[in-house]
Short mmCIF file of C-alpha atoms in Angstrom, two decimals:
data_model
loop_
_atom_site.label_atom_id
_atom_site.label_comp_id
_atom_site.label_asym_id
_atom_site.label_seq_id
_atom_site.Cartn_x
_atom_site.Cartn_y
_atom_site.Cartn_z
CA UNK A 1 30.77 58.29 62.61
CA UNK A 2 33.88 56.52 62.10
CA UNK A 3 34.88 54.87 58.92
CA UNK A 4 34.76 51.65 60.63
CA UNK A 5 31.66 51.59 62.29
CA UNK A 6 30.06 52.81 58.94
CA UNK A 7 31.27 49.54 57.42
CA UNK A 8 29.85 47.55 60.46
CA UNK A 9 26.67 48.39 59.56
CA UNK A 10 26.84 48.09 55.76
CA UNK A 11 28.86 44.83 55.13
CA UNK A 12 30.39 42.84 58.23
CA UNK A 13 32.01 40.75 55.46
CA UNK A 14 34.76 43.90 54.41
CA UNK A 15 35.00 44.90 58.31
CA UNK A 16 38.25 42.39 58.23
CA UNK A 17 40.00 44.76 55.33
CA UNK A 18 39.32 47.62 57.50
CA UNK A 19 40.69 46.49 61.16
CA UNK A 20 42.57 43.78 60.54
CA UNK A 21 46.78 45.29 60.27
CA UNK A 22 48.98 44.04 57.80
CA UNK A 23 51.52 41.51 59.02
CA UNK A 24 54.47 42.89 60.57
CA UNK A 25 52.86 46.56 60.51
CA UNK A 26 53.07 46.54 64.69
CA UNK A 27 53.74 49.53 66.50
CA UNK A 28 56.89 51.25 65.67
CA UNK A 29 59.40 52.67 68.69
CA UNK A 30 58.54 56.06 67.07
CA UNK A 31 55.02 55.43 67.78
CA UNK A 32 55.31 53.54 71.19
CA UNK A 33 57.32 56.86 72.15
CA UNK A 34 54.78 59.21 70.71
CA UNK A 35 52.10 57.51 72.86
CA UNK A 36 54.60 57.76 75.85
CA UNK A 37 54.36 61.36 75.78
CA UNK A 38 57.86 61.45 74.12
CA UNK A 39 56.14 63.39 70.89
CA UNK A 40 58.66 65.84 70.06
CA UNK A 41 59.45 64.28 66.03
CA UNK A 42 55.75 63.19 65.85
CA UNK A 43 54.96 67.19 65.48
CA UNK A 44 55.69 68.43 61.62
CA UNK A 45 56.72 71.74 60.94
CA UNK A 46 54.34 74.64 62.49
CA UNK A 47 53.21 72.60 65.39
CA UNK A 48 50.63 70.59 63.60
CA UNK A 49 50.88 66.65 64.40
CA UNK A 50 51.56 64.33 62.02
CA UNK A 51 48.50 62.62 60.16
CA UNK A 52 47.52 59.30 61.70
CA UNK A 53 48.04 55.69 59.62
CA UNK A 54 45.75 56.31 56.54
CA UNK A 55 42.65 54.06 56.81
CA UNK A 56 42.09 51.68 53.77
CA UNK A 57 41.03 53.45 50.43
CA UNK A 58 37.15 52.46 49.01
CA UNK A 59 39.19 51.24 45.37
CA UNK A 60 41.10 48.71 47.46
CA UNK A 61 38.20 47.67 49.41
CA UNK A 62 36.32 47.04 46.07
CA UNK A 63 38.79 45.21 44.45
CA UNK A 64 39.24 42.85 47.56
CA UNK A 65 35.35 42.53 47.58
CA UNK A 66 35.68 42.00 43.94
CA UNK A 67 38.16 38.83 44.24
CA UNK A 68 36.08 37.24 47.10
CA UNK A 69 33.02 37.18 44.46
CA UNK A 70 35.44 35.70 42.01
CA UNK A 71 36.85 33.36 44.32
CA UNK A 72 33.09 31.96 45.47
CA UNK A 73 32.37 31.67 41.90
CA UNK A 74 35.76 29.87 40.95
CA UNK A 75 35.47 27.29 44.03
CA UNK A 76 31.70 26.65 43.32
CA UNK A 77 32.47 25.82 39.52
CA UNK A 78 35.42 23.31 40.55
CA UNK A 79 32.98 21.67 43.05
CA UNK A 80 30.50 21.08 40.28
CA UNK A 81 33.08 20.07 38.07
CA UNK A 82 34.13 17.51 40.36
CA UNK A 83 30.66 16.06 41.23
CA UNK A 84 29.85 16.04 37.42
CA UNK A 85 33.17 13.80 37.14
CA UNK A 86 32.17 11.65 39.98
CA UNK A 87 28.55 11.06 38.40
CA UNK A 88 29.78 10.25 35.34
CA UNK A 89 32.51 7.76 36.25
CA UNK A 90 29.75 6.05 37.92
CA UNK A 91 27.15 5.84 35.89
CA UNK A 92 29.48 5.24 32.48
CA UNK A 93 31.30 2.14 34.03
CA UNK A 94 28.38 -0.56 33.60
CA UNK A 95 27.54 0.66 30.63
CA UNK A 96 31.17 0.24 29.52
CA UNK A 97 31.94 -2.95 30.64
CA UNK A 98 28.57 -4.35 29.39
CA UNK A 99 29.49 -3.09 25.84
CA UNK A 100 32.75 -4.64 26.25
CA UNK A 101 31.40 -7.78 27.38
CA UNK A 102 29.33 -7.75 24.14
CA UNK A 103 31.96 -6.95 21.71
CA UNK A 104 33.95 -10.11 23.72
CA UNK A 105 31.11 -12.73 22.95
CA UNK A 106 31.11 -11.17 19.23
CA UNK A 107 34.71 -11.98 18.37
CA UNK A 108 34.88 -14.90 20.06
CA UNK A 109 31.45 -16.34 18.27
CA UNK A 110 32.91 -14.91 14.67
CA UNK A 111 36.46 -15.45 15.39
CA UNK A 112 36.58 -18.88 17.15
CA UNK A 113 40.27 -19.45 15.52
CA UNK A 114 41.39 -16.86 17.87
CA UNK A 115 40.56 -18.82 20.58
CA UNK A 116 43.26 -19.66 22.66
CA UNK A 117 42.40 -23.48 23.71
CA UNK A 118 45.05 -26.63 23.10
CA UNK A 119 44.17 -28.75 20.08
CA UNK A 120 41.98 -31.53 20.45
CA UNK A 121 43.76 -34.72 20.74
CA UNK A 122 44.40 -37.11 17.87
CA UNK A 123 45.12 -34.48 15.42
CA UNK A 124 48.53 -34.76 13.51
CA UNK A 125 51.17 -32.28 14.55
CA UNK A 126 54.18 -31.24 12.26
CA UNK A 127 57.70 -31.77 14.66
CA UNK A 128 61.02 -30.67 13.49
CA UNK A 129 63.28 -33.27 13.21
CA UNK A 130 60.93 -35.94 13.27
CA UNK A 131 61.96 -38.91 10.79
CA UNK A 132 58.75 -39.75 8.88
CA UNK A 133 59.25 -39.05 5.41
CA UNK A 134 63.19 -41.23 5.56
CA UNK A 135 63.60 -44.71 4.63
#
């Protein structure tokens, strides 16, 4: 059978490596001339035609096969990665803001001095300037 039916029936998934042509790797004038009957430089020396475009070699097969797994795994551990993010953002924010909210009411229950309100009225005030000391 040929190479690429063999592949058909073991793994549609490389079939793609097999048939698909590399870009730019159309048919040649040599080759459109060859099929034309015009096969006079496609014959090597002793009459024998030249070999046909090689098919794909098993090692480069693997090693595509082999990035695809590595790619599947790669995208799958950046989607996790991102939901894991999301989660957290989400479930960390309440918590946050209610500790912040706590340490707030803290300082501002041990700290009142730092509390940024205008002084009650009818207590003295220093001015410069002012004449209260002169005679």
């Amino acid at each position: 059978p040929h190479r690429a039916q063999t592949v058909d029936s073991e793994c549609p998934r490389l079939l793609r490596y097999v048939r698909a042509p590399a870009l730019g790797s159309g048919p040649t004038e040599g080759a459109r001339m060859a099929d034309a009957g015009g096969a006079g430089e496609a014959k090597a020396e002793g009459g024998k035609e030249a070999p046909e475009a090689e098919e794909e070699s098993g090692f480069k097969l693997c090693i595509f096969a082999i990035l695809d797994c590595i790619a599947v795994i790669i995208r799958t551990m950046v989607a996790c990665g991102s939901a894991c993010k999301w989660t957290t953002q989400r479930c960390c924010y309440p918590m946050k803001e209610c500790v912040l909210s706590c340490t707030d009411r803290w300082s501002r229950w041990y700290t009142p001095y730092k509390s940024k309100q205008p002084a009650p009225v009818g207590i003295p005030e220093l001015a410069f300037g002012s004449n209260y000391g002169s005679a």
